[in-house]
CSV table of C-alpha atoms and ligand atoms in Angstrom, one decimal:
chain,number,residue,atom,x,y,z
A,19,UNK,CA,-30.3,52.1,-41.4
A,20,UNK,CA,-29.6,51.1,-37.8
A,21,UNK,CA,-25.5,51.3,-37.1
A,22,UNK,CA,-23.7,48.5,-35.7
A,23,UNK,CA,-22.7,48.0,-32.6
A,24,UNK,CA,-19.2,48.6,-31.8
A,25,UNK,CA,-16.7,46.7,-29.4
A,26,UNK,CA,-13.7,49.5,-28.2
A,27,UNK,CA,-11.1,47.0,-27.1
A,28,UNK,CA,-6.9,46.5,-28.4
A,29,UNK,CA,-5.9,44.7,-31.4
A,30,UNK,CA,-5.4,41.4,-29.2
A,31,UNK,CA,-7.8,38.7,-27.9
A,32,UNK,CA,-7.5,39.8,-24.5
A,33,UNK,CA,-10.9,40.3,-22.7
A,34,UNK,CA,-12.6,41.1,-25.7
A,35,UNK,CA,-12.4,37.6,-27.4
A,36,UNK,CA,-15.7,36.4,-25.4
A,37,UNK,CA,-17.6,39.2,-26.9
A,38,UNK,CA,-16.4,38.7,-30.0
A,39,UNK,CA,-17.4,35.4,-29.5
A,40,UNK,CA,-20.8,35.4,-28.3
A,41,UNK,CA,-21.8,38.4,-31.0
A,42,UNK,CA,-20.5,36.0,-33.4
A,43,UNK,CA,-22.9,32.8,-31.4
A,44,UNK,CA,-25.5,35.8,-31.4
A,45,UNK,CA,-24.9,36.3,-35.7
A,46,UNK,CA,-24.9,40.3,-34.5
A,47,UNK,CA,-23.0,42.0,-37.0
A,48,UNK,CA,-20.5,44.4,-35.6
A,49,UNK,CA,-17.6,46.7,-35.6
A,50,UNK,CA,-14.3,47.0,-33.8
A,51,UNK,CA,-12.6,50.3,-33.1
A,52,UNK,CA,-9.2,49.7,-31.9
A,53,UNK,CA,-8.2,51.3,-29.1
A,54,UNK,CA,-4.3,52.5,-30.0
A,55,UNK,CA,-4.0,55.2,-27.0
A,56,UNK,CA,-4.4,53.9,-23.5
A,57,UNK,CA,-3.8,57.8,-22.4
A,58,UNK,CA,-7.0,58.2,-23.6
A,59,UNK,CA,-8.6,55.4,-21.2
A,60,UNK,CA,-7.4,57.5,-18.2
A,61,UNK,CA,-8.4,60.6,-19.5
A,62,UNK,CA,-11.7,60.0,-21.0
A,63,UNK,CA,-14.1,58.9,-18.2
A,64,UNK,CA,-17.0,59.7,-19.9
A,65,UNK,CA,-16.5,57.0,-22.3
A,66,UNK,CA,-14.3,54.4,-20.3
A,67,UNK,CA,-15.6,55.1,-16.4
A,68,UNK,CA,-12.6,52.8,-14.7
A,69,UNK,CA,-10.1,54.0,-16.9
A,70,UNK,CA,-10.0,50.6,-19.1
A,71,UNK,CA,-11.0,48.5,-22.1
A,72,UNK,CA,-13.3,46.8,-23.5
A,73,UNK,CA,-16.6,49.1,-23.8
A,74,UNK,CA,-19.6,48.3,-25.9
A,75,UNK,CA,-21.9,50.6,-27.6
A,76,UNK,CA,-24.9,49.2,-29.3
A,77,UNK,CA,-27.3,52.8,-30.3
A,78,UNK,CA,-28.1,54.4,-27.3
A,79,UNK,CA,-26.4,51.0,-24.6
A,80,UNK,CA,-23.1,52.2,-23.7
A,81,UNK,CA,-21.1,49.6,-21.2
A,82,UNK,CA,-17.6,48.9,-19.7
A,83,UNK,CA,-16.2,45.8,-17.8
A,84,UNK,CA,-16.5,42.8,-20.1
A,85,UNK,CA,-18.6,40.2,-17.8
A,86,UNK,CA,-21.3,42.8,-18.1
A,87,UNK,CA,-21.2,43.4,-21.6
A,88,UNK,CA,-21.3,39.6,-21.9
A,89,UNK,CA,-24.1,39.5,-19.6
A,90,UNK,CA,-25.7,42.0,-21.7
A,91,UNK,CA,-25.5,40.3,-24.9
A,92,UNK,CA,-26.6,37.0,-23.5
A,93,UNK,CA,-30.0,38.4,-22.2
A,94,UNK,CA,-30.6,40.6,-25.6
A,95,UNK,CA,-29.8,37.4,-27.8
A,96,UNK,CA,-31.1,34.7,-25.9
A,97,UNK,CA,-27.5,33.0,-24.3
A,98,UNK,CA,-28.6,32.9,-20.7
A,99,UNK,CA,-30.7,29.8,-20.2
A,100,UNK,CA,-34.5,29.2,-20.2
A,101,UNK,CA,-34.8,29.2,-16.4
A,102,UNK,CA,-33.9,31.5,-13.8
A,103,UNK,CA,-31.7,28.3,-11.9
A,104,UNK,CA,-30.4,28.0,-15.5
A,105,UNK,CA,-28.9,31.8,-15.6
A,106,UNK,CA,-27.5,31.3,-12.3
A,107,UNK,CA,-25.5,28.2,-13.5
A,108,UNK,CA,-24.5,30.6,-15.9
A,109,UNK,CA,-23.2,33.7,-13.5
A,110,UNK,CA,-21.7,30.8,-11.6
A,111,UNK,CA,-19.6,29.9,-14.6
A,112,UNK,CA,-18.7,32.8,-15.4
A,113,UNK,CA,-17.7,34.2,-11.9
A,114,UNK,CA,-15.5,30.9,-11.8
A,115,UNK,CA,-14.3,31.7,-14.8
A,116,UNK,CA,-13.1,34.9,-14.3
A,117,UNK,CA,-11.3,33.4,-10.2
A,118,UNK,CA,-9.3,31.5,-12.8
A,119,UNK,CA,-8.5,34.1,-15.3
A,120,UNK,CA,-7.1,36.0,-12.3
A,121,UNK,CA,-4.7,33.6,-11.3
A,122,UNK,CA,-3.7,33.1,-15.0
A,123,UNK,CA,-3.6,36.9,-15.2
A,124,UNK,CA,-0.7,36.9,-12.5
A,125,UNK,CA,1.1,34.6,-14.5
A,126,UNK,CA,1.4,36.2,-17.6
A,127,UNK,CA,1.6,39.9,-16.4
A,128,UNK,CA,2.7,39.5,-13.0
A,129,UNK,CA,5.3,36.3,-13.4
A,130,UNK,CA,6.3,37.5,-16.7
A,131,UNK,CA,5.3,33.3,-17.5
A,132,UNK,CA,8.3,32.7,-15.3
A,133,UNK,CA,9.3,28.6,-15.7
A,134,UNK,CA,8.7,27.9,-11.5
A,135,UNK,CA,5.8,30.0,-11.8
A,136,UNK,CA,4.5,28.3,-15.1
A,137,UNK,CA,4.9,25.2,-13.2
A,138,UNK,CA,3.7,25.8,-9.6
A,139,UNK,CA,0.0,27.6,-11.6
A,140,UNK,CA,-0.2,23.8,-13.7
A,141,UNK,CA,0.1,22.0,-10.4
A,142,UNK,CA,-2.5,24.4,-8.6
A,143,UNK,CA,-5.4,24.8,-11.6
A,144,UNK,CA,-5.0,21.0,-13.5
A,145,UNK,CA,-3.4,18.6,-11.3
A,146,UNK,CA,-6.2,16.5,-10.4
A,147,UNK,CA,-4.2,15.5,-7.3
A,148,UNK,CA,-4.4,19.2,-6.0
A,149,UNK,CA,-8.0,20.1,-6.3
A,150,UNK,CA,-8.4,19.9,-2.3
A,151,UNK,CA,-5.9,22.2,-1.9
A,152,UNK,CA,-6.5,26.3,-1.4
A,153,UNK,CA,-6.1,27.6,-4.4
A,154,UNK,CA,-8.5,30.4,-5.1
A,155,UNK,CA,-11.4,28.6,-6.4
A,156,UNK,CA,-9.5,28.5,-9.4
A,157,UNK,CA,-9.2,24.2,-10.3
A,158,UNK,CA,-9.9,22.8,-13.8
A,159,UNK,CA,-12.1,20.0,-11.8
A,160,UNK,CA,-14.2,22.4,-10.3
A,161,UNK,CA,-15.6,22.6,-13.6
A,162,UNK,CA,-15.4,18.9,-14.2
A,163,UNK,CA,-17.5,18.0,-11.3
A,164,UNK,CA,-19.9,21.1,-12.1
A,165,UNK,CA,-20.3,20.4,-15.9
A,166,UNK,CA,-20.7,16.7,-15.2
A,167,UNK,CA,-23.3,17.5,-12.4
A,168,UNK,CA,-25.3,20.3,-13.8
A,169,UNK,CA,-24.5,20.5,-17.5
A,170,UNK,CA,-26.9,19.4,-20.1
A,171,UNK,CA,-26.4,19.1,-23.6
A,172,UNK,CA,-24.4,22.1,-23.5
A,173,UNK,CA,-22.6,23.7,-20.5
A,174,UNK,CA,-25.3,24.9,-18.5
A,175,UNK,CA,-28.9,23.2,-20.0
A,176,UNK,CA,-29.6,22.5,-23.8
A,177,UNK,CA,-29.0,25.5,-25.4
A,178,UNK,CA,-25.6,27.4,-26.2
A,179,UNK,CA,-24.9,30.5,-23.6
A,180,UNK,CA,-22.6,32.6,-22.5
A,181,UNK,CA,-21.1,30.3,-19.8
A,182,UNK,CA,-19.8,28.0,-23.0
A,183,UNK,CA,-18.3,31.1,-24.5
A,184,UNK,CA,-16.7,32.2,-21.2
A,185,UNK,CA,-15.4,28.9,-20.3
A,186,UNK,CA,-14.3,28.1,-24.1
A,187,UNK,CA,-12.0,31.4,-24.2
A,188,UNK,CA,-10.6,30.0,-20.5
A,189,UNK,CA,-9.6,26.9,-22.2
A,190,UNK,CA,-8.4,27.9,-25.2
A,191,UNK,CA,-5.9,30.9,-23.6
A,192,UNK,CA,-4.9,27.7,-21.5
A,193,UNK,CA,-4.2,25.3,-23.9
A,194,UNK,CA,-2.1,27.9,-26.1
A,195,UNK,CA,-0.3,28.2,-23.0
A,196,UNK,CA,0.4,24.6,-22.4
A,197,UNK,CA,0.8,23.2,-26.1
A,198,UNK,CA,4.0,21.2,-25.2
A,199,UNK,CA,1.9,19.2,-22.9
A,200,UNK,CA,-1.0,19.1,-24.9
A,201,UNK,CA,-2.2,15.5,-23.8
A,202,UNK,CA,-2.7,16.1,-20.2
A,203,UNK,CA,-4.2,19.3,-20.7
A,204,UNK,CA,-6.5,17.2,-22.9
A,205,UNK,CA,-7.2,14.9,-20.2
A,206,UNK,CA,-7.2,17.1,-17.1
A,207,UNK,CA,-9.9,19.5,-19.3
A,208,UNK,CA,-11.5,16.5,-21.5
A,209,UNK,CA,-15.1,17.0,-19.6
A,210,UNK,CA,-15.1,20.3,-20.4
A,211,UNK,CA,-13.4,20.5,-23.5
A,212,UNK,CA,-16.5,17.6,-24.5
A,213,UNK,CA,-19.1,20.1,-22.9
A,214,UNK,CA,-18.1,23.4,-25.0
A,215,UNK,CA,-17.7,21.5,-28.5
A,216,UNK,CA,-14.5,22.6,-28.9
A,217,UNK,CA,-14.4,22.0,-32.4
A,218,UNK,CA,-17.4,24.1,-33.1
A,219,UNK,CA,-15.3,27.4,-31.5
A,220,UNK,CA,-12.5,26.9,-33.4
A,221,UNK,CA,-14.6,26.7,-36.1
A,222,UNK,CA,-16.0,29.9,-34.9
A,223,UNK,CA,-12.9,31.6,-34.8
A,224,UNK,CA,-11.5,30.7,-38.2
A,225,UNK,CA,-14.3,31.0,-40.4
A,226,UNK,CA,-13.7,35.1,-40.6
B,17,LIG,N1,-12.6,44.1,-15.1
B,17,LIG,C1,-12.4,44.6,-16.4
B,17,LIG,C2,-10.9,44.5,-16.6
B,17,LIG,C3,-10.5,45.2,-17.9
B,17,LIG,C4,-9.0,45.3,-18.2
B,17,LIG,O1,-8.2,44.7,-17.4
B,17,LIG,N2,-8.7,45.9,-19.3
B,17,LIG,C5,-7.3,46.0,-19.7
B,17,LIG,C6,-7.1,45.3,-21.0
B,17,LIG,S1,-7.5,43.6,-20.9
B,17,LIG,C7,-7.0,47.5,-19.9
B,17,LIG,O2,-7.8,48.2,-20.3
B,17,LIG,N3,-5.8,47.8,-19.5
B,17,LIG,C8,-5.3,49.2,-19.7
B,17,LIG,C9,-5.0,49.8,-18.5
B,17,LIG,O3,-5.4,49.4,-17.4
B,17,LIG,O4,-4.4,50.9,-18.5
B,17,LIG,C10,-13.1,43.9,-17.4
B,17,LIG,O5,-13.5,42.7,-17.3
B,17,LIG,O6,-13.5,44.5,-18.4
């Protein structure tokens, strides 16, 4: 009997939720070994090349960094569009995607989710007054204009992918972060909130 594949990753959300997710999308059956020592990430390159977490191992597929694991999956299960401008709309999701889970990175880690700082990232990232200012890329109408421009039925074309699973986890860490204004962030993400079928993740998420 082939062995499931196995996701190496902490006991939080964290990078590994959109793996999770999109095994879930996927219906791949998998395990989770729960990385309790991060000694052993800088000590075992073999298994963890730049020293961190997530890595997947699927049988003989052994991969680090989690946009390439996600990649991964969505070629293997069929979440990376029909068409090869369709899979680019996806990498263009995700890259954005990951310019905005940088800057929400450095709030949490690096501002300790410091008030000013809490403040000053809502301003830059879902103000739709600020969206011409420099800001990293990193602006919830980016993907407004983008969804509404390229989207289909889904976020990139008429089929599920990994760009709805990427920009799903974006929204939801957001929203957790912003519950006390949970109307704006409603309005400032409502295209994309539309797009990903929030309801569906959730969904998703809970039905374990
Ligand atoms: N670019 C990497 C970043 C991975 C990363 O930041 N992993 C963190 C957990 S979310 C980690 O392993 N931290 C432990 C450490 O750096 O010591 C990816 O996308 O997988």
């Amino acid at each position: 009997m082939a062995t499931k594949p196995v996701l190496h990753y902490f006991r939080i959300r964290g990078r590994g939720e959109p793996i999770r997710l999109a095994l879930r999308v996927a219906g791949v059956a998998f395990e989770e070994e729960n990385v309790t020592d991060r000694a052993v990430l800088k000590s075992d390159l073999d298994c963890f090349p730049f020293g961190q977490c997530p890595r997947y191992v699927d049988g003989d597929f052994d991969a680090v960094q989690s946009n390439a694991i996600l990649r991964h999956i969505g070629r293997k299960h069929n979440l990376y569009g029909s068409t090869e401008q369709e899979a680019t709309h996806i990498d263009m999701i995700l890259d954005a995607v990951e310019d905005f889970r940088r800057q929400y990175t450095v709030l949490i880690y690096e501002k300790q989710l410091d008030e000013e700082a809490k403040s000053e990232y809502w301003t830059k990232r879902f103000d739709p007054s600020t969206s011409g200012e420099r800001n990293g890329g990193a602006h919830m109408l980016y993907f407004s204009k983008f969804l509404k421009r390229y989207g289909g039925k889904f976020v990139v074309g008429s089929a599920v992918s990994i760009a709805d699973v990427a920009l799903f986890d974006l929204l939801e860490i957001n929203i957790r972060l912003f519950q006390n204004h949970l109307g704006a962030m409603v309005f400032a993400a409502r295209t994309c909130l539309r797009k990903t079928r929030m309801y569906f993740w959730f969904w998703l998420i809970h039905a374990q």
